[in-house]
XYZ file of C-alpha atoms in Angstrom:
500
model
C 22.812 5.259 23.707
C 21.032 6.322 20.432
C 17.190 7.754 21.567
C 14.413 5.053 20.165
C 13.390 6.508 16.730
C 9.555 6.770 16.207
C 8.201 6.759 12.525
C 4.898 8.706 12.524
C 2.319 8.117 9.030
C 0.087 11.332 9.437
C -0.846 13.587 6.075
C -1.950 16.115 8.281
C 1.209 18.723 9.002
C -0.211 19.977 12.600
C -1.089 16.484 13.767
C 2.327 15.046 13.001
C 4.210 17.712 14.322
C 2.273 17.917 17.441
C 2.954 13.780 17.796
C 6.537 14.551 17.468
C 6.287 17.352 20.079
C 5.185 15.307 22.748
C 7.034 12.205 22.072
C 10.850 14.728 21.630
C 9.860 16.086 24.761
C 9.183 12.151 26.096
C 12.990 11.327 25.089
C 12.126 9.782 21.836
C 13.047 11.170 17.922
C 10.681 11.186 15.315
C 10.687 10.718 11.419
C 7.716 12.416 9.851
C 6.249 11.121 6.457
C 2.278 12.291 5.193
C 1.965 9.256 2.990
C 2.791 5.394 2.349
C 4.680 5.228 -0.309
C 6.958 8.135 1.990
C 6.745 5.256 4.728
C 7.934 2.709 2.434
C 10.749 4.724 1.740
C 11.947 5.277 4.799
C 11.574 1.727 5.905
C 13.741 0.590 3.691
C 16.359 3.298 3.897
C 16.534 2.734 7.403
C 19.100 0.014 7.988
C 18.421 0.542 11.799
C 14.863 -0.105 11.816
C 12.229 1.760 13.707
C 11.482 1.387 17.388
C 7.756 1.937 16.945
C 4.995 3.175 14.647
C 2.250 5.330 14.653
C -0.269 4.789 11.291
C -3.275 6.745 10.600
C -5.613 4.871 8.805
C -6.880 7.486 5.934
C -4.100 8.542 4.334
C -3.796 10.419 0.547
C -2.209 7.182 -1.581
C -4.359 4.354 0.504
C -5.781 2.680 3.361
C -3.825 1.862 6.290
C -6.186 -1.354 6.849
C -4.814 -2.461 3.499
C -1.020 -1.691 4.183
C -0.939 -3.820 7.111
C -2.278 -6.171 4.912
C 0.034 -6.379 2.334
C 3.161 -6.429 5.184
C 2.186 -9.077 7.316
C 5.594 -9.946 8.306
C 6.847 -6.900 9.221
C 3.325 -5.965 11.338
C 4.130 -9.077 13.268
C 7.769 -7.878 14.052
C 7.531 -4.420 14.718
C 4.954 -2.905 16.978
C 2.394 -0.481 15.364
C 0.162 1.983 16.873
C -2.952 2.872 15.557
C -4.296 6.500 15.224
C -7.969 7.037 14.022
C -10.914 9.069 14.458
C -14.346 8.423 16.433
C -15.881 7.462 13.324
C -13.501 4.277 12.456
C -13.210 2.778 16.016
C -14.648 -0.882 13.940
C -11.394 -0.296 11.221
C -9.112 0.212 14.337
C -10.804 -3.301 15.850
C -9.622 -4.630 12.597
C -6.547 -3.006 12.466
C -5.876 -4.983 15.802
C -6.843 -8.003 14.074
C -4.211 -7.364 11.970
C -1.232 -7.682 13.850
C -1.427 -3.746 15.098
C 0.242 -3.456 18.965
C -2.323 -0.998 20.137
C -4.951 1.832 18.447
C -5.961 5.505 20.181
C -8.428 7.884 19.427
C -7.999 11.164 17.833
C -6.940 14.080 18.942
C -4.326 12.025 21.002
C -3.851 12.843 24.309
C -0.035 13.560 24.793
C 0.113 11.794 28.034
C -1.850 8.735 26.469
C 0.359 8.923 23.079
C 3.741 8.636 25.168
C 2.202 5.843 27.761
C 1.744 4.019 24.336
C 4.731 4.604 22.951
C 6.387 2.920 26.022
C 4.297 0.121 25.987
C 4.912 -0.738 22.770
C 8.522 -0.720 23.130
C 8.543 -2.485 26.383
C 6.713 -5.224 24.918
C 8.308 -5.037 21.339
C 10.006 -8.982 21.249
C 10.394 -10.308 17.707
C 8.963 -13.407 16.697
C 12.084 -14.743 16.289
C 13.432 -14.179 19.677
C 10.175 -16.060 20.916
C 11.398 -19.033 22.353
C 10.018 -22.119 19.831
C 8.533 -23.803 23.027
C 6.386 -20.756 24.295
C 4.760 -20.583 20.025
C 4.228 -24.423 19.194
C 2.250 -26.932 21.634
C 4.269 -27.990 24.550
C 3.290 -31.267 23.640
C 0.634 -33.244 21.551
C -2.127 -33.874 23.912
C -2.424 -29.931 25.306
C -1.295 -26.460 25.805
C -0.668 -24.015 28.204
C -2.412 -25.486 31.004
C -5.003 -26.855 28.254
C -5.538 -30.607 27.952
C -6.706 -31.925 24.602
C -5.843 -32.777 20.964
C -9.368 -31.928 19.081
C -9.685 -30.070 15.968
C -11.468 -27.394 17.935
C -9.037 -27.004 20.661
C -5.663 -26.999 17.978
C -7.540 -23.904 16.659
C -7.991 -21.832 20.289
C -4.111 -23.006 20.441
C -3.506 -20.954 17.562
C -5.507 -18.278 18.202
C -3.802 -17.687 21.387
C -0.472 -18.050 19.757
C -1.504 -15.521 17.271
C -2.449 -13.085 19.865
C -0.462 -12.887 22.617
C 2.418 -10.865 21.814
C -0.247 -8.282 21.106
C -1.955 -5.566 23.200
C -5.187 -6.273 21.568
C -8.362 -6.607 24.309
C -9.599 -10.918 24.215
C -13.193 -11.102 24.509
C -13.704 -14.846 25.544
C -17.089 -16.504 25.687
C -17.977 -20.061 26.460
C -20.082 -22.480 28.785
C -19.813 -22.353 32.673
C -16.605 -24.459 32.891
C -15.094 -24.751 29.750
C -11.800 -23.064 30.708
C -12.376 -19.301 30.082
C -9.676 -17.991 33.001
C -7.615 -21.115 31.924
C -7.346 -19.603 28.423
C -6.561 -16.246 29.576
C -3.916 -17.175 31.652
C -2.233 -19.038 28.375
C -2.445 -16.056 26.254
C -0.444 -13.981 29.399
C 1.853 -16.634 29.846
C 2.796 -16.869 26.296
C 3.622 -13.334 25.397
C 5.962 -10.783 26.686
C 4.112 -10.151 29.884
C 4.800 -13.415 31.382
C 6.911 -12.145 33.753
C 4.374 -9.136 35.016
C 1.621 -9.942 37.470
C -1.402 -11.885 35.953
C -4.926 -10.458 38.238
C -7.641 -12.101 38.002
C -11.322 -10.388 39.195
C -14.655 -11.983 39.325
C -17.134 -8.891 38.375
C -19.815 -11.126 39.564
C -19.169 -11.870 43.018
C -18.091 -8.332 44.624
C -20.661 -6.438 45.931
C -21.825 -3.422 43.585
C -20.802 -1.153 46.134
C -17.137 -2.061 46.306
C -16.771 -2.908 42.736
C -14.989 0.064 41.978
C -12.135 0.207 44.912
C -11.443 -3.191 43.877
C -10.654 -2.268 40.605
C -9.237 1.168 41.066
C -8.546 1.135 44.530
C -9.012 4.171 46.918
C -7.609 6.579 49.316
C -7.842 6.308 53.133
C -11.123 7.870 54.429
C -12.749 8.114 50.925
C -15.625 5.840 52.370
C -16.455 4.077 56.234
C -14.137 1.286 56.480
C -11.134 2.845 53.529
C -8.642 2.431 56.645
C -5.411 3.146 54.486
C -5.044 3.393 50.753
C -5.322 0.959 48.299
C -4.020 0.193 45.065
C -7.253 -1.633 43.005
C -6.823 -4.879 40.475
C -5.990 -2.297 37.411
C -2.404 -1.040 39.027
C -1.966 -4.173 40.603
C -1.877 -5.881 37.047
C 0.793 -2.782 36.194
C 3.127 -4.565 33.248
C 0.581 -7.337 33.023
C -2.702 -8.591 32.445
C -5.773 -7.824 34.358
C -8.237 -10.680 33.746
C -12.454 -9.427 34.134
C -14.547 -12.486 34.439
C -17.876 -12.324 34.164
C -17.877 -8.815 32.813
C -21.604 -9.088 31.767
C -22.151 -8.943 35.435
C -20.840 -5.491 36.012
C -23.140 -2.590 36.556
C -23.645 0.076 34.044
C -22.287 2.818 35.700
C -18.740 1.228 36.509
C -18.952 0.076 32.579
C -18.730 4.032 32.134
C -15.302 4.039 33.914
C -14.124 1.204 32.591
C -14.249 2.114 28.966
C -12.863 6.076 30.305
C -9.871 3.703 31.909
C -9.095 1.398 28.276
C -9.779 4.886 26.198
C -7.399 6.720 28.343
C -4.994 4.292 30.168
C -5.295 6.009 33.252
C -7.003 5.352 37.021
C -8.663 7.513 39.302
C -8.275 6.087 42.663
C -11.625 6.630 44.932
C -11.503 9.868 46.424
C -8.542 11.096 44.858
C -8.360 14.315 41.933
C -5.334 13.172 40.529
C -5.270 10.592 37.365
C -2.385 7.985 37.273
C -1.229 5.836 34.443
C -1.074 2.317 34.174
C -0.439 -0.068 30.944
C -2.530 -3.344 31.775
C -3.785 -5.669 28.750
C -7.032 -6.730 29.360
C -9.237 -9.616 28.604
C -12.536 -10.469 29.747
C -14.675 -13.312 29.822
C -18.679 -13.983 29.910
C -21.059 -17.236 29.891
C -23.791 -14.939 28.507
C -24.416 -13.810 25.152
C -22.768 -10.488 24.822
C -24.515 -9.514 21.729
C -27.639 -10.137 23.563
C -26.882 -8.145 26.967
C -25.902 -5.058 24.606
C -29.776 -5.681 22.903
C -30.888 -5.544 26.257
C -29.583 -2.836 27.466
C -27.492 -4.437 30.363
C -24.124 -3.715 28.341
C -22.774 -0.542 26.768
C -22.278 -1.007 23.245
C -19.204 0.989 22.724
C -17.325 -1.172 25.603
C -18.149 -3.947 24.146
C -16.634 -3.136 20.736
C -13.308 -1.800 22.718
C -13.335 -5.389 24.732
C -14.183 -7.723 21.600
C -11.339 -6.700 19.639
C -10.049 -10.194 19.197
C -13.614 -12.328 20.367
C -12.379 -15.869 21.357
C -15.260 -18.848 21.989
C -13.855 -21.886 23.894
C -16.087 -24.888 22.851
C -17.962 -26.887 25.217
C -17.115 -30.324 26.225
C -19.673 -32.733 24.401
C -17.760 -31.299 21.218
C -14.349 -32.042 21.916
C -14.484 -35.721 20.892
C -11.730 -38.068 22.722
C -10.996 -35.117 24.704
C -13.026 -36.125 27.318
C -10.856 -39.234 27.757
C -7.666 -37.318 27.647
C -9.317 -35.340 30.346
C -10.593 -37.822 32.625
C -6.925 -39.910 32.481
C -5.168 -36.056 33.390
C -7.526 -35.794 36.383
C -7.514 -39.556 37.431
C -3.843 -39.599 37.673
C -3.486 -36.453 39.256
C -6.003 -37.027 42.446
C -4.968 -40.550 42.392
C -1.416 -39.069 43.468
C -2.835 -36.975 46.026
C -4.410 -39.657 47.877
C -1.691 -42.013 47.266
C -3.596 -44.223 45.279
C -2.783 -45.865 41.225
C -5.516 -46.323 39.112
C -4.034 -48.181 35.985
C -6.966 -48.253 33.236
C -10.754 -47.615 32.801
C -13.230 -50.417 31.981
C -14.393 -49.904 27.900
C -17.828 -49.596 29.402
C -16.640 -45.913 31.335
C -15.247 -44.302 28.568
C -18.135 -44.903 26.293
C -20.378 -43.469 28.795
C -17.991 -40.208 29.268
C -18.218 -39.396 25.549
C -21.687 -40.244 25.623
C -22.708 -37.658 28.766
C -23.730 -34.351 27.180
C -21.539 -32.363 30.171
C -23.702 -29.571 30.847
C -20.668 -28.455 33.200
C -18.343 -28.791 30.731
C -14.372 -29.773 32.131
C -15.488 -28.555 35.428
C -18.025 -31.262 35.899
C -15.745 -33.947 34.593
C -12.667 -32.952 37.082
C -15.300 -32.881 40.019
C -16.455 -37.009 39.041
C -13.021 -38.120 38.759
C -12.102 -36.170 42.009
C -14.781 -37.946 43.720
C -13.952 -41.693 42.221
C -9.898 -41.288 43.047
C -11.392 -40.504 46.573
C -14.254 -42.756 46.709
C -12.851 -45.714 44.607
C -9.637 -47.859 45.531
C -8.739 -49.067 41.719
C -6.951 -50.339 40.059
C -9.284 -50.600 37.821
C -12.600 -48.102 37.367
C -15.624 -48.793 35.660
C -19.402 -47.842 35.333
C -19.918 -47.775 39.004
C -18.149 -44.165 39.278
C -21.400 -42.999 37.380
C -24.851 -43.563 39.288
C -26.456 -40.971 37.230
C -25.378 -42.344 34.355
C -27.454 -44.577 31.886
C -24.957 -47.742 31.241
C -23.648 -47.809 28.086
C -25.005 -51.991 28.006
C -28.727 -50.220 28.867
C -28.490 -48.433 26.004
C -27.330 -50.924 23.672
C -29.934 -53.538 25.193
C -33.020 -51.007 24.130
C -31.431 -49.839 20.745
C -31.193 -53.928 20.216
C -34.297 -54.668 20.825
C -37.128 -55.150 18.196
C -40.360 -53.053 18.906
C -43.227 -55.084 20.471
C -46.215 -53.913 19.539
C -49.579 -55.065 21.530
C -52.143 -56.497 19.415
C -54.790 -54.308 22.153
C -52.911 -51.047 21.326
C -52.194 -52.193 17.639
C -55.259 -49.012 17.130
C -53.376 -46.311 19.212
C -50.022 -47.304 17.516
C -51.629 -46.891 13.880
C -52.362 -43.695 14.955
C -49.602 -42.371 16.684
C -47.480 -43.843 13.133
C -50.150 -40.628 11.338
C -49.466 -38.277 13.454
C -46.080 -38.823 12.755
C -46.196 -39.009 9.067
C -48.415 -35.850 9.459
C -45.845 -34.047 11.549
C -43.288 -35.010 8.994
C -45.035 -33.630 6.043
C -45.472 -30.187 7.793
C -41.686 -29.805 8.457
C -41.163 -30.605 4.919
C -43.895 -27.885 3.811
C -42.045 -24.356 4.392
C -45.405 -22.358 4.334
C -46.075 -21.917 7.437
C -42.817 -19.843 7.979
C -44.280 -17.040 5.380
C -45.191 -13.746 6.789
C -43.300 -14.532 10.292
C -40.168 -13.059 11.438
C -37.101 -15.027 12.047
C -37.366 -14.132 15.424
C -40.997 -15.638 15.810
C -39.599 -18.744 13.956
C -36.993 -19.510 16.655
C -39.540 -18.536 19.120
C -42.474 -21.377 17.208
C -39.241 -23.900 17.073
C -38.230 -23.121 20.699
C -41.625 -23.801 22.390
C -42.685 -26.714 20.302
C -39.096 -28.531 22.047
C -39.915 -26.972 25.490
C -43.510 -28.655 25.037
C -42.293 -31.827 23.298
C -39.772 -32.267 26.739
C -42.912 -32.043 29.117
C -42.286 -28.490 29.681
C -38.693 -28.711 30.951
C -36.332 -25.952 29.335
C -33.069 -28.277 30.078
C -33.991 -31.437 28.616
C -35.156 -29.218 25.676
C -31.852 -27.228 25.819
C -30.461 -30.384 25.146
C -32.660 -31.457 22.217
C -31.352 -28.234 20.226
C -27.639 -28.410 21.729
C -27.796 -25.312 23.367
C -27.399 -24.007 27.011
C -30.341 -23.381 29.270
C -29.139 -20.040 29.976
C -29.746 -19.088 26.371
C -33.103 -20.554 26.334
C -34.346 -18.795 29.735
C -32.569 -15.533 27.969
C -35.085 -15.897 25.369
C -37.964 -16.883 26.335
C -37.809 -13.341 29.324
C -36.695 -11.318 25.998
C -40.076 -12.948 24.432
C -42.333 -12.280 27.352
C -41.076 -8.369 27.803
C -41.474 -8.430 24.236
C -45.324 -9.504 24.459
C -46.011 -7.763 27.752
C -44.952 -4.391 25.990
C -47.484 -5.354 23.078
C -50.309 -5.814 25.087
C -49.273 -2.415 27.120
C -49.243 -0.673 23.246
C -52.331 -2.181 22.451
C -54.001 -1.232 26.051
C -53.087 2.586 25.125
C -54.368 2.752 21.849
C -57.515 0.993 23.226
C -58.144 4.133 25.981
C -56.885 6.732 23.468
C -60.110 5.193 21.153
C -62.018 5.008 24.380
C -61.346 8.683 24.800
C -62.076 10.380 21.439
């Protein structure tokens, strides 16, 4: 059996024969060019084909970014690793984005380089030997565990198509409830690691103090209660995927062995010395703003970067149109089967209210309400009454019906409150007031007026600007720290005066 033939793209002589070193002494051959018209070359000389790549990025006749451009179809067939230095870790991100297996960081550890290697030719299936039912829809009302047809969910269907043959770290953001470990799941089960375990790991509810056995597992007697050792969620997930939700909930010092695990695929168990290698891809997901915890200091900035290589935002449920109907039918029937009941159609009235509820928990909230009616409610037919907290759709149309009655006694304060509209209305229009400020005090100006306009409640006025509340409390504690630390700066310049 013929060894697997590596082609290595490096212009620097001791660099590529160093590669080829380590990956002979691996079991592997190696065909050395230092440029990419050389690579060309040998690509199409090769009627065998290469088993794997390894592309440096700065090279003497172009750009690597731009060659994987210009050979899109043979990047998505053929699995390419990328080599770069510190300085280009954002063109390796992108280098991911373009079809590119997996990227390491210069100089190349040989252990690391040959862990790769084997990685990339375990998971190495052509496009065309993707069965057609794993790459299109498996039919036209969902996905991979996904249910809905929208425009927005047809495009996270192709995203995860695109992406999960690849190695490439999924940074997934979203609302509470909006499917985040659903959609990780569908990128695992739709790429070569189907068949390799899938482990999942809430970073938010394990105790900071046994955060890091449970992800890299420990040795008997390394702490009170480490009765026998342990393999953690990374080695479990060995072949697979190992799935971090919540990751903006993980403390900073663990984030400092988590991005020493991704740089150098390797685990140190608790109170062992010795380093063992694993090959896991990983994807995360957060509710928060990730940009935003890495401004505030709750997030390292360079794992962030290695995690939101391919950044994935799954969209909330008021947005997804006759989704929610889709939805509510797929939940319906299937409770309605576990308690032996048959609901056969819901009353006009319910589905207008569904798509007119703003969801604030998202697909969650809806399968918990249709739960509750296919246990509650006997059927065959449902309608309004599933939804106490609901404003009925007929309410609604009554009031928007109605013409306004004005009071001849308040016929004063209503002339009034018609100027202070018209005056409101005119200042919006006038874009003065925004010159001098920041856009950052603008948000804040717009932000406060809608908290104030809602009697002070930071939902209702989440609402109002079709955001989550979450965001808004983010803010507003960003603002105050912001303010507090001005008045602390203005206190000290105020006793340094005091004292001269």
């Amino acid at each position: 059996m013929p060894k697997p033939t590596i082609l290595i793209i490096e212009d620097i002589a001791s660099l590529s024969l160093a590669y080829a070193g380590d990956l002979e002494s691996a079991g592997f051959q190696s065909v050395i060019v230092d440029s990419l018209a050389s690579a060309n070359e040998q690509i199409k000389s090769n009627k065998q084909g290469f088993d794997a790549i390894l592309l440096d990025l700065q090279l003497p006749d172009g750009n690597g970014l731009d060659w994987l451009k210009e050979n899109e179809e043979f990047v998505a067939n053929n699995a390419i690793i990328v080599a770069t230095a510190d300085g280009s870790i954002n063109r390796a991100i992108d280098a991911m984005r373009l079809g590119a297996y997996d990227f390491m960081v210069k100089p190349l550890a040989p252990a690391r380089l040959v862990a790769a290697v084997e990685s990339a030719l375990k998971n190495n299936i052509k496009l065309d030997d993707i069965a057609p039912d794993i790459i299109a829809p498996s039919h036209r009302n969902g996905f991979a565990g996904f249910v809905g047809n929208s425009p927005s969910m047809r495009n996270i269907y192709k995203q995860i198509e695109n992406i999960s043959r690849s190695k490439a770290t999924i940074f997934i953001t979203g609302e509470s409830g909006t499917g985040k470990e659903v959609c990780a799941d569908a990128i695992h089960s739709s790429g070569p690691r189907a068949k390799k375990p899938f482990v999942a790991i809430n970073c938010g509810a394990i105790p900071e103090d046994l955060m890091e056995s449970e992800l890299f597992g420990h040795l008997k007697g390394s702490f009170t209660g480490a009765i026998s050792d342990r393999v953690g969620a990374v080695q479990a997930a060995h072949g697979g995927t190992l799935f971090l939700d919540e990751i903006c909930e993980m403390e900073l010092k663990l984030q400092v062995k988590l991005l020493r695990f991704i740089q150098t695929g390797t685990v140190q168990r608790v109170g062992a010395t010795k380093t063992e290698n694993v090959d896991v891809r990983i994807i995360c997901a957060t509710n928060r703003d990730p940009q935003a915890e890495v401004r505030a200091g709750r997030f390292r900035e360079d794992l962030y970067y290695r995690l939101a290589v391919v950044p994935m935002e799954l969209p909330p449920l008021r947005s997804r149109g006759d989704d929610i109907v889709l939805l509510a039918n797929e939940f319906l029937n299937r409770y309605a089967e576990e308690e032996g009941k048959k609901f056969s159609t819901m009353e006009p009235s319910l589905v207008q209210a569904l798509q007119m509820h703003q969801w604030p928990g998202n697909v969650r909230e809806l399968q918990n309400l249709m739960r509750r009616a296919a246990v509650m409610y006997d059927g065959p037919i449902l309608g309004t009454e599933i939804l106490p907290e609901f404003i009925p759709p007929q309410e609604i149309e009554r009031i928007q019906s109605e013409p306004l009655q004005i009071n001849p006694a308040n016929l004063e304060a209503a002339a009034m409150q018609a100027i202070e509209s018209a005056n409101q209305m005119a200042a919006l229009t006038n874009m003065d007031w925004m010159d001098g400020r920041t856009l950052d005090q603008i948000e804040q100006m717009v932000v406060e007026q809608a908290i104030a306009k809602c009697g002070g409640s930071v939902t209702k006025a989440a609402k109002v600007l079709d955001v989550s509340p979450s965001t808004l409390y983010r803010k507003r504690e960003k603002w105050m720290a912001d303010e507090e630390a001005m008045d602390d700066a203005a206190d000290i310049a105020h006793l340094s005066k005091l004292r001269l």
